mmCIF file of C-alpha atoms and ligand atoms in Angstrom:
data_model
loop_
_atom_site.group_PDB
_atom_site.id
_atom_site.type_symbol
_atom_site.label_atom_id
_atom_site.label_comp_id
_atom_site.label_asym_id
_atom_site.label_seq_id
_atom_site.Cartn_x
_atom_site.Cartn_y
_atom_site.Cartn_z
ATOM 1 C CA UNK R 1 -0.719 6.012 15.522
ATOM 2 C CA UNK R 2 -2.911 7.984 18.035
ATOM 3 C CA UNK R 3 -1.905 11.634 17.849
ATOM 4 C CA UNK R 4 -1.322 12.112 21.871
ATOM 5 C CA UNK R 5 1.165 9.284 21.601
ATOM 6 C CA UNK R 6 2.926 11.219 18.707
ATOM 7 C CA UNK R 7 6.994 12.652 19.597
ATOM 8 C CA UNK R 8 7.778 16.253 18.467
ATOM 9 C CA UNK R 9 9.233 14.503 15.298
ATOM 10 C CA UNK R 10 6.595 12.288 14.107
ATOM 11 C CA UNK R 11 3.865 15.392 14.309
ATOM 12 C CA UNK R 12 6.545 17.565 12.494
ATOM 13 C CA UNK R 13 6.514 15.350 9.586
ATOM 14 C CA UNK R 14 2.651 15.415 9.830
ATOM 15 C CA UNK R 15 2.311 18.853 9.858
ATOM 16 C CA UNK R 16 4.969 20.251 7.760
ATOM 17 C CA UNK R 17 4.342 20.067 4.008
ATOM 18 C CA UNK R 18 6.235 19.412 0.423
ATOM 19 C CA UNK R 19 5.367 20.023 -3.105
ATOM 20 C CA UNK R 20 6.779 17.490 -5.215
ATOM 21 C CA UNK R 21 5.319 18.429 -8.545
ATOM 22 C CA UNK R 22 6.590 21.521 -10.272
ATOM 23 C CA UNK R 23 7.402 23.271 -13.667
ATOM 24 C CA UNK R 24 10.150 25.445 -14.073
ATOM 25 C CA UNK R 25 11.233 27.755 -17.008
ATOM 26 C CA UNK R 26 13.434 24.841 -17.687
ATOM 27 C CA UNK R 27 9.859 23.782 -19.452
ATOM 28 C CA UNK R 28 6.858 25.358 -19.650
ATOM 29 C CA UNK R 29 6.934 26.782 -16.204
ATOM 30 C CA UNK R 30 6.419 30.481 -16.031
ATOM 31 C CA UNK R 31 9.400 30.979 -12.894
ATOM 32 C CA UNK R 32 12.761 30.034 -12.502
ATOM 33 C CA UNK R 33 14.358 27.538 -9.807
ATOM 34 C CA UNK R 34 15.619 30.261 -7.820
ATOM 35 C CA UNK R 35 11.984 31.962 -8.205
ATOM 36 C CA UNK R 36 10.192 28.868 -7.250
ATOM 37 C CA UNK R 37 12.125 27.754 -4.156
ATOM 38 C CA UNK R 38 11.700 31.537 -2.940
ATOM 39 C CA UNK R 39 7.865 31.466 -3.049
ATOM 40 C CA UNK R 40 8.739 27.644 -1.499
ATOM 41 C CA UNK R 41 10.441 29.603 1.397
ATOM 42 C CA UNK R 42 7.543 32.432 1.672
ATOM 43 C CA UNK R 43 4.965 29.475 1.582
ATOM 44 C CA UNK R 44 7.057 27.966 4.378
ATOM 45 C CA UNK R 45 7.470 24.711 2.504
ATOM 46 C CA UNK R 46 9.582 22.308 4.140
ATOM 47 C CA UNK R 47 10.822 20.164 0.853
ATOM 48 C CA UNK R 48 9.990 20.866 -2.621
ATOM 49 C CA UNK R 49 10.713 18.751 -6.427
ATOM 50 C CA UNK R 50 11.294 20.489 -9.575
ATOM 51 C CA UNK R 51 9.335 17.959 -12.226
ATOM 52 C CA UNK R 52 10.192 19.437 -15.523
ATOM 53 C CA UNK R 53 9.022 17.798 -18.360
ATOM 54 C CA UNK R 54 12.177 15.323 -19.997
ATOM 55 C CA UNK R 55 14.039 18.271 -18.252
ATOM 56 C CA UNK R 56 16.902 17.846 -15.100
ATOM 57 C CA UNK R 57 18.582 21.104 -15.734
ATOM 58 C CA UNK R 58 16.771 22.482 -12.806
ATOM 59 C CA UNK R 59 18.982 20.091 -10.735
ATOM 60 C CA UNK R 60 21.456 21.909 -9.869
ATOM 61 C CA UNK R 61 21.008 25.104 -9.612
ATOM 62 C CA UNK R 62 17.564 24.537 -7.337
ATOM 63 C CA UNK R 63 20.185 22.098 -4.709
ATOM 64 C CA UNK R 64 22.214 24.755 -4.334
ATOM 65 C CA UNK R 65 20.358 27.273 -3.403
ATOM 66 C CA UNK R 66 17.675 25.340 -1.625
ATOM 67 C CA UNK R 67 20.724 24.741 0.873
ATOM 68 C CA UNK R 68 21.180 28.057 1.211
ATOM 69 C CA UNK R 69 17.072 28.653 1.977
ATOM 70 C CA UNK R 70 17.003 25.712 4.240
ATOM 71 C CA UNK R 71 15.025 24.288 2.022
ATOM 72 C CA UNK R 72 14.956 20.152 1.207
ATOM 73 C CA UNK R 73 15.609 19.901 -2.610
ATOM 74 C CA UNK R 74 14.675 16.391 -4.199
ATOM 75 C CA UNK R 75 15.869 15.999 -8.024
ATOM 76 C CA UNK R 76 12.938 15.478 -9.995
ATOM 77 C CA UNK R 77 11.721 15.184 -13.494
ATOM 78 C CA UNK R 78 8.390 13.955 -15.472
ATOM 79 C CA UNK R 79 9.370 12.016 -18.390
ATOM 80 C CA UNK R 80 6.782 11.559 -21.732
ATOM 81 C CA UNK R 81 5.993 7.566 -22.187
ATOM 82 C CA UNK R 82 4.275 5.713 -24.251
ATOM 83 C CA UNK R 83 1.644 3.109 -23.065
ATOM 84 C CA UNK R 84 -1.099 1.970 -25.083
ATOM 85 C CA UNK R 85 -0.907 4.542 -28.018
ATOM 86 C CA UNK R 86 -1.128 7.533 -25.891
ATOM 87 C CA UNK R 87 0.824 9.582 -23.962
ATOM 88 C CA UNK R 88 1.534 8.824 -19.959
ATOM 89 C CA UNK R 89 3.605 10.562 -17.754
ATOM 90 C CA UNK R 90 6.096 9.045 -14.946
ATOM 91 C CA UNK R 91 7.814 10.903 -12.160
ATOM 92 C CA UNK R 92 11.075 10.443 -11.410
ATOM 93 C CA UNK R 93 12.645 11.434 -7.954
ATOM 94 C CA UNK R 94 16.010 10.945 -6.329
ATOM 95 C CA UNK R 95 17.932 10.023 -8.824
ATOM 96 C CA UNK R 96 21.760 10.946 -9.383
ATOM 97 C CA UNK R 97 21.566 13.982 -11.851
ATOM 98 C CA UNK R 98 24.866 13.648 -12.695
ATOM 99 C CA UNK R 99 24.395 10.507 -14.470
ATOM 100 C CA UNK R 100 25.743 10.553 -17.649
ATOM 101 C CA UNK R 101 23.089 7.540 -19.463
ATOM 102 C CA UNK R 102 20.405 9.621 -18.261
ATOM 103 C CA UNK R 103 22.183 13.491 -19.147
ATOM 104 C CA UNK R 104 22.772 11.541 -22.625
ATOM 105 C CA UNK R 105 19.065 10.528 -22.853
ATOM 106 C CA UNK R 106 18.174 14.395 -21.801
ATOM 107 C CA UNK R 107 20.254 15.734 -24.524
ATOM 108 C CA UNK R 108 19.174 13.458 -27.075
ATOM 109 C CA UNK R 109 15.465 14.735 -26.135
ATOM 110 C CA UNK R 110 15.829 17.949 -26.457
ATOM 111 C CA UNK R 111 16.620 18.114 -29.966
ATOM 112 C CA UNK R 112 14.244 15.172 -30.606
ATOM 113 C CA UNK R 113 11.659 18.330 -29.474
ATOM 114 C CA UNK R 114 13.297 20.676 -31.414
ATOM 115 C CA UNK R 115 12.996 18.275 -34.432
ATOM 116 C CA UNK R 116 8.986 17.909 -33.705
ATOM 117 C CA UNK R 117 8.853 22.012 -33.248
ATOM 118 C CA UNK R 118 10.252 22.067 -36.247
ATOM 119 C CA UNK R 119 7.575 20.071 -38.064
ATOM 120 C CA UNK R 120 4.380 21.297 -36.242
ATOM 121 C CA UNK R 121 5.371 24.712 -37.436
ATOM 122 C CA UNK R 122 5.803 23.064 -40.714
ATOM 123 C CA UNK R 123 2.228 21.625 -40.962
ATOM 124 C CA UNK R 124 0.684 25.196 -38.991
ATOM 125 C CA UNK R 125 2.568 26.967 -42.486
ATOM 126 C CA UNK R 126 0.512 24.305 -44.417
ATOM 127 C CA UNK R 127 -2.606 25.844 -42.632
ATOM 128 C CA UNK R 128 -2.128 28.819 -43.494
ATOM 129 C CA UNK R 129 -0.387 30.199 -39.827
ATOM 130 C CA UNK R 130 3.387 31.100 -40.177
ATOM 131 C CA UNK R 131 5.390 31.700 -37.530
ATOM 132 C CA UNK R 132 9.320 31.255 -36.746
ATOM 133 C CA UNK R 133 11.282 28.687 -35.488
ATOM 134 C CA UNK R 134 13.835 30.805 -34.018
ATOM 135 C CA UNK R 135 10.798 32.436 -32.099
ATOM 136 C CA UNK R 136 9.615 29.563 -30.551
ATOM 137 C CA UNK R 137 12.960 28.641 -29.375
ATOM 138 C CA UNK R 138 13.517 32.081 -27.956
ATOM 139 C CA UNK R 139 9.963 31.638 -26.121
ATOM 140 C CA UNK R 140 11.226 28.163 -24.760
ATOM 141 C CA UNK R 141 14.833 29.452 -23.951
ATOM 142 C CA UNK R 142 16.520 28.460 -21.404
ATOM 143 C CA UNK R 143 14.221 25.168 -21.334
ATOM 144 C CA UNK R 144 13.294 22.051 -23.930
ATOM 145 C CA UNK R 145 10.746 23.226 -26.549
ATOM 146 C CA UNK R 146 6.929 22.258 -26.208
ATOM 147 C CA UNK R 147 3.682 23.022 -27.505
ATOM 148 C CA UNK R 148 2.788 25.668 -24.859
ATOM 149 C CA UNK R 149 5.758 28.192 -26.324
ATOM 150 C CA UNK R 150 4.335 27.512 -29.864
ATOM 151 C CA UNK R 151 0.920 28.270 -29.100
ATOM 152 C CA UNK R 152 2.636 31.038 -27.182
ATOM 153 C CA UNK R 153 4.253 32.310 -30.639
ATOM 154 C CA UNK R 154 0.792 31.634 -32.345
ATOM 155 C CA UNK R 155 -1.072 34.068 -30.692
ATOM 156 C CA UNK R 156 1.691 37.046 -31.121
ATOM 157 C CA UNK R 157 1.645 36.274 -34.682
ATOM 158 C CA UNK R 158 -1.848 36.439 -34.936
ATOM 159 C CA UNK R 159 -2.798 33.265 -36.199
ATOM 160 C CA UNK R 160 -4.978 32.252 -33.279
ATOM 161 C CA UNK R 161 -7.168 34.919 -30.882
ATOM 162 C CA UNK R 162 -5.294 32.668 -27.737
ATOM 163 C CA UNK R 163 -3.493 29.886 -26.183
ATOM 164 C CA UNK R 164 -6.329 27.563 -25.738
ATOM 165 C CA UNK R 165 -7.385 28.005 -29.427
ATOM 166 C CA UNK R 166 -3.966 27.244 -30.263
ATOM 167 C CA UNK R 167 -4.602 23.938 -28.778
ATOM 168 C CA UNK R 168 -8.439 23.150 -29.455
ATOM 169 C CA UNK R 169 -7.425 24.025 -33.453
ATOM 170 C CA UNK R 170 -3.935 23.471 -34.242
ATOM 171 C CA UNK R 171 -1.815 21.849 -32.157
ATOM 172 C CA UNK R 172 -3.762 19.537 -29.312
ATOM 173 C CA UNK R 173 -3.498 15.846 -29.481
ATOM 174 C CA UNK R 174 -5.633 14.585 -32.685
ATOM 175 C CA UNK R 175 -5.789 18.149 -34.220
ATOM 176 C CA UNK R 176 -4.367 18.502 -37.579
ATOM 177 C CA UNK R 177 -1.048 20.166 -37.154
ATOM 178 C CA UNK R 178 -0.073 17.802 -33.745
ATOM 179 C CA UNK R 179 3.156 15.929 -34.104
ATOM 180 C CA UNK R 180 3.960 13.346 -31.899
ATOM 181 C CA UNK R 181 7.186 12.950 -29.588
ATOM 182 C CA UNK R 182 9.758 10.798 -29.582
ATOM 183 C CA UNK R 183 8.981 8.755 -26.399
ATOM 184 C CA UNK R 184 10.104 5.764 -24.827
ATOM 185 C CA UNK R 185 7.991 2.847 -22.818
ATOM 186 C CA UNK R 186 7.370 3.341 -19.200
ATOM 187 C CA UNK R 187 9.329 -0.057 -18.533
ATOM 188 C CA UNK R 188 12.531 1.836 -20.270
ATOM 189 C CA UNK R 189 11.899 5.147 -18.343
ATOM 190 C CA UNK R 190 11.435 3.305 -15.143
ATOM 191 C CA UNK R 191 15.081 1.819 -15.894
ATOM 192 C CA UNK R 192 16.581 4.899 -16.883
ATOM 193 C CA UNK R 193 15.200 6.575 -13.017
ATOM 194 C CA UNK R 194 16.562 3.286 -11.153
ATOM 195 C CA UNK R 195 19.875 2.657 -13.055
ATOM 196 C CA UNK R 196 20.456 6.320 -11.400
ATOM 197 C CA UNK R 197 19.513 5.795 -8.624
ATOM 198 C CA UNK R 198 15.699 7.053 -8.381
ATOM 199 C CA UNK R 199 12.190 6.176 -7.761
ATOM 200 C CA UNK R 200 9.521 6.132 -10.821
ATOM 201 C CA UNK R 201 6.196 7.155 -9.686
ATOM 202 C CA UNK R 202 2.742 7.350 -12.495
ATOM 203 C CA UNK R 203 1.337 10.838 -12.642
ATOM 204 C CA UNK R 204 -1.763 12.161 -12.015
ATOM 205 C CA UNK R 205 -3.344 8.547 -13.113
ATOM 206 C CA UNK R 206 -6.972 9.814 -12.437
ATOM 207 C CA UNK R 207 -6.197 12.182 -15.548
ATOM 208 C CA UNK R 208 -6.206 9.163 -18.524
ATOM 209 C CA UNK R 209 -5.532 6.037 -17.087
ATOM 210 C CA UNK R 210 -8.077 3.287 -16.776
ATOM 211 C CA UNK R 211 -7.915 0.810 -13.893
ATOM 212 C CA UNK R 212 -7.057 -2.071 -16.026
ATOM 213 C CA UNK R 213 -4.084 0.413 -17.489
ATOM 214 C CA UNK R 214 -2.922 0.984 -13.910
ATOM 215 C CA UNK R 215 -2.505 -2.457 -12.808
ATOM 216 C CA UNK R 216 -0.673 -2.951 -15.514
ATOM 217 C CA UNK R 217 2.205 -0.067 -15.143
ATOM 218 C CA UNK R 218 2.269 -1.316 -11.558
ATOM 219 C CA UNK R 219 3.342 -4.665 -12.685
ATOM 220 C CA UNK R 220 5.474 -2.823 -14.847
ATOM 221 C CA UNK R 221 8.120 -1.840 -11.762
ATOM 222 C CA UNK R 222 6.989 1.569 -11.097
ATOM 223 C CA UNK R 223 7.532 2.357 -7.088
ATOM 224 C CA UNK R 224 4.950 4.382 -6.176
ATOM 225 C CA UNK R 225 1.414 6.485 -7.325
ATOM 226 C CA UNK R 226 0.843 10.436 -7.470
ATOM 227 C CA UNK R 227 -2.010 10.364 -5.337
ATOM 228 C CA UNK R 228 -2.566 14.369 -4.884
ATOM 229 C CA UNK R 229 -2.768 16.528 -7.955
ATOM 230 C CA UNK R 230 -5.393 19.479 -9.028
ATOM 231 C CA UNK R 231 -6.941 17.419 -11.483
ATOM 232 C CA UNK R 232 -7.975 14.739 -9.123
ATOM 233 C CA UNK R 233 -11.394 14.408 -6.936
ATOM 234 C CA UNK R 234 -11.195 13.676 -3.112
ATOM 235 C CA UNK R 235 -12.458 10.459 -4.626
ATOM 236 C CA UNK R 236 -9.911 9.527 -6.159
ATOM 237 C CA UNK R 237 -7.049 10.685 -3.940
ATOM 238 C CA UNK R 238 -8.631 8.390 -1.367
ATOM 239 C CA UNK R 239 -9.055 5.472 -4.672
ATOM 240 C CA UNK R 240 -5.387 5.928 -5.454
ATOM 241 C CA UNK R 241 -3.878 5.772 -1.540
ATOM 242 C CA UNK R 242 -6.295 2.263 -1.061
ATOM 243 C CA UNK R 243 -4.529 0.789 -4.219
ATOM 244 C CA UNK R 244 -1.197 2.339 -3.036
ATOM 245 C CA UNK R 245 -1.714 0.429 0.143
ATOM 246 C CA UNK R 246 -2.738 -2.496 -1.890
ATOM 247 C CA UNK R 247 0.281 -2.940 -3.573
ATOM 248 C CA UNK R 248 2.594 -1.907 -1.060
ATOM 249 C CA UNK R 249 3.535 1.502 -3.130
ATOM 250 C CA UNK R 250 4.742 4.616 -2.278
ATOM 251 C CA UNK R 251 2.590 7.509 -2.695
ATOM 252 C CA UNK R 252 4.009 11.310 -3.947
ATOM 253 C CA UNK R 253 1.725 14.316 -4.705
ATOM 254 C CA UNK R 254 1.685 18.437 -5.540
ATOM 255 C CA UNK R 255 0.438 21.488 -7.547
ATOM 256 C CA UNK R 256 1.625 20.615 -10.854
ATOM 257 C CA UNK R 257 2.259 24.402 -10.507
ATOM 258 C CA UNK R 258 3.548 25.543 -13.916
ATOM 259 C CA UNK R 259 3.861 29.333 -12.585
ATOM 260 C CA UNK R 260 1.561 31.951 -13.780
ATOM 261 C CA UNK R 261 0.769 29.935 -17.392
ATOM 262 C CA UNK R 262 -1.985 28.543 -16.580
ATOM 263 C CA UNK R 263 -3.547 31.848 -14.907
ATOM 264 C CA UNK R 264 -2.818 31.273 -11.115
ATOM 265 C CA UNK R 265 -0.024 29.761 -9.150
ATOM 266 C CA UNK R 266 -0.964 26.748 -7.539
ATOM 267 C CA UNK R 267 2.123 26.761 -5.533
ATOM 268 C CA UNK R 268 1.083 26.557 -1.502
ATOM 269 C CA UNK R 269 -2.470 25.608 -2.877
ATOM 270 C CA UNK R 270 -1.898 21.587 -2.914
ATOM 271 C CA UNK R 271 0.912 20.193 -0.632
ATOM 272 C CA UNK R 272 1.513 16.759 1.110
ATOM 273 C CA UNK R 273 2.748 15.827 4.517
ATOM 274 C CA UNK R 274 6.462 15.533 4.586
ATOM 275 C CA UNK R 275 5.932 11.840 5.871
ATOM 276 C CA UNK R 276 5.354 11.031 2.428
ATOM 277 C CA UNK R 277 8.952 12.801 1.503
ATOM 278 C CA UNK R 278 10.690 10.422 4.521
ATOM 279 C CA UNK R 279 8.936 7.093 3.381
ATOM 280 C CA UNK R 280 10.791 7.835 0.416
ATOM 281 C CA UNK R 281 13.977 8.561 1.772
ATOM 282 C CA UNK R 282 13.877 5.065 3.401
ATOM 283 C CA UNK R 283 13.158 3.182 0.047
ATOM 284 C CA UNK R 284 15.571 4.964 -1.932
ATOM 285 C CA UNK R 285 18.366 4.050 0.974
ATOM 286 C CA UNK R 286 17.622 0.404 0.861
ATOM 287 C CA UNK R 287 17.778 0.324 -2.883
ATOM 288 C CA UNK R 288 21.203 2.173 -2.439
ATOM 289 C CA UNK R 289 21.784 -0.358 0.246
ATOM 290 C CA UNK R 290 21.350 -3.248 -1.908
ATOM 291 C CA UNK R 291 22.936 -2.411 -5.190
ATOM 292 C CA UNK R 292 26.199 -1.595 -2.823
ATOM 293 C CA UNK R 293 26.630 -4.973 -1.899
ATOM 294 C CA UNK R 294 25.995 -6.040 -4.970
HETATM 295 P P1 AMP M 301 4.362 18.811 -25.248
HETATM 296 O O1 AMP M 301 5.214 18.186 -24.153
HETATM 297 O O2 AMP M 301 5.143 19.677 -26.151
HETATM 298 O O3 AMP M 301 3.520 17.786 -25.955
HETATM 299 O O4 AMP M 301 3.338 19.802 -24.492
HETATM 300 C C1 AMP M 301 2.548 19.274 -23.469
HETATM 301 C C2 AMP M 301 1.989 20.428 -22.654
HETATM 302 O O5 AMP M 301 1.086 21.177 -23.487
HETATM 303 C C3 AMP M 301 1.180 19.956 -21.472
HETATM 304 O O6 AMP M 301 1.970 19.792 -20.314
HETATM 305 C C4 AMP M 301 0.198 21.087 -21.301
HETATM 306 O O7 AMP M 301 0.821 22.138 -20.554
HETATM 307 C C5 AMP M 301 -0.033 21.596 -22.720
HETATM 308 N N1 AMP M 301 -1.229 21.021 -23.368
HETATM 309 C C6 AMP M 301 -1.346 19.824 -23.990
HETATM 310 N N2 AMP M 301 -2.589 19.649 -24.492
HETATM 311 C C7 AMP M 301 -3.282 20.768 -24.169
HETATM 312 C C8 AMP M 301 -4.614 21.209 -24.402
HETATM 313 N N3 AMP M 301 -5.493 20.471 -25.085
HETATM 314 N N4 AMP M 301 -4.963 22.421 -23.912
HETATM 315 C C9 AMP M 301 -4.069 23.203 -23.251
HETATM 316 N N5 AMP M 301 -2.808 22.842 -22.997
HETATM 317 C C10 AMP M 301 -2.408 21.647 -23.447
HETATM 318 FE FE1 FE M 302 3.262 20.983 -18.479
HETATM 319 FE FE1 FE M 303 1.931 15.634 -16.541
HETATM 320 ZN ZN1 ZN M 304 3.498 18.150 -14.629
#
């Protein structure tokens, strides 16, 4: 649409802007909800998602006070797949929180983690690097255990001189103490998002997934693409919103800002237009829509 033939509303959801990928301590985000939706407010965002990894306690406390910032709060969560012998993440967005299959799933995960925590520390003792459970589950409290709060624990101990050594030695995918998750396919996850009501989106897909890869998880039932992330090139945002348009997807995007961890905020830094946040809206109320009359 030509810009001079734009209403107040249609450039508002141009110009204002939403962040709908972000880590909370409920993970390994460095900030809490309330934390994150005040920098939201102080970045002037107009709608941001909490994405915690196999995470939704952020849920409620974020909707609650986002209302109270005047701030649009859209349940979110990144779930851990398993495509292909490797590891690929899908966003999920809208969905009922409340719903008890996927609160069950939730719970079941966490302890699945704590279970694999349990057993990298085992295999870092093997090594010759000891360091306590109970520490690494203070370090992830109040969220679900990872490898970021062990190699935390590693580098108090001692064992490693810091966090990325923690990962390059120990602990990273293919090194000799890594333990892999429980996960599920992206076909299940994508079921678990719709039967509550959501939309499943593939992350940051310029990070490991081949073309061939893509095409397939899009036949697979997913609803849209995250187009904008830090890891990806102008190239490929641009690659991604073609094949987007291709398929007749939806498109999502933000900082995958996991607080201070990774050295800066990216909070503010990567954003999309809120017209991305409304497209959504309309999909998700057709689904609801449809599976009414059902
Ligand atoms: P987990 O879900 O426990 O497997 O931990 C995954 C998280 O660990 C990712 O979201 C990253 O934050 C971090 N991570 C994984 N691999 C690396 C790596 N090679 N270097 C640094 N951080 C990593
Ligand atoms: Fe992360
Ligand atoms: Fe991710
Ligand atoms: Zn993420």
């Amino acid at each position: 649409m030509p810009v001079n033939n734009m209403s107040n509303t249609d450039s508002d959801v141009i110009r204002r802007k939403a962040d709908l990928h972000i880590h909370s301590f409920f993970s390994d985000g460095a900030y809490s909800p309330i934390e994150i939706l005040e920098q939201a407010k102080q970045l002037n965002l107009c709608a941001i998602s909490i994405t915690d990894h196999d995470n939704i306690n952020a849920c409620l406390v974020a909707r609650n006070y986002a209302i109270e910032l005047g701030i649009e709060y859209i349940a979110g969560v990144e779930l851990s797949t398993y495509y292909n012998n490797a590891d690929l993440h899908l966003l999920g967005y809208f969905f009922d929180y409340e719903n008890p299959e996927l609160n069950q799933y939730m719970d079941f995960l966490q302890e699945e983690r704590k279970q694999r925590a349990k057993k990298i520390i085992d295999r870092l003792f093997q090594n010759g690097i000891k360091i306590d459970f109970d520490c690494v589950l203070k370090k992830a409290y109040p969220g679900s255990v990872g490898r970021p709060h062990i190699a935390d624990v590693m580098v108090e101990a001692g064992g490693v001189s810091d966090y990325q050594s923690a990962f390059n030695k120990y602990i990273g995918d293919h090194c000799p103490c890594y333990e892999p998750k429980y996960l599920i396919t992206p076909r299940e996850a994508i079921q678990l998002i719709s039967n509550a009501g959501g939309l499943s989106f593939i992350a940051h897909p310029g990070l490991d997934i081949d073309q061939q890869k893509l095409i397939e998880l899009i036949d697979s039932g997913v609803d849209g693409v995250e187009t904008v992330h830090p890891r990806h090139s102008p190239q490929q945002t641009k690659h991604f919103r073609k094949l987007i348009d291709k398929f007749n997807l939806l498109e999502s995007g933000g900082s995958d800002c996991h607080g201070i961890r990774k050295k800066e905020s990216l909070m503010g830094k990567l954003t999309v237009p809120y017209y991305i946040v409304v497209k959504m809206k309309q999909i998700v109320a057709q689904k609801h829509h449809l599976l009414n009359r059902k």
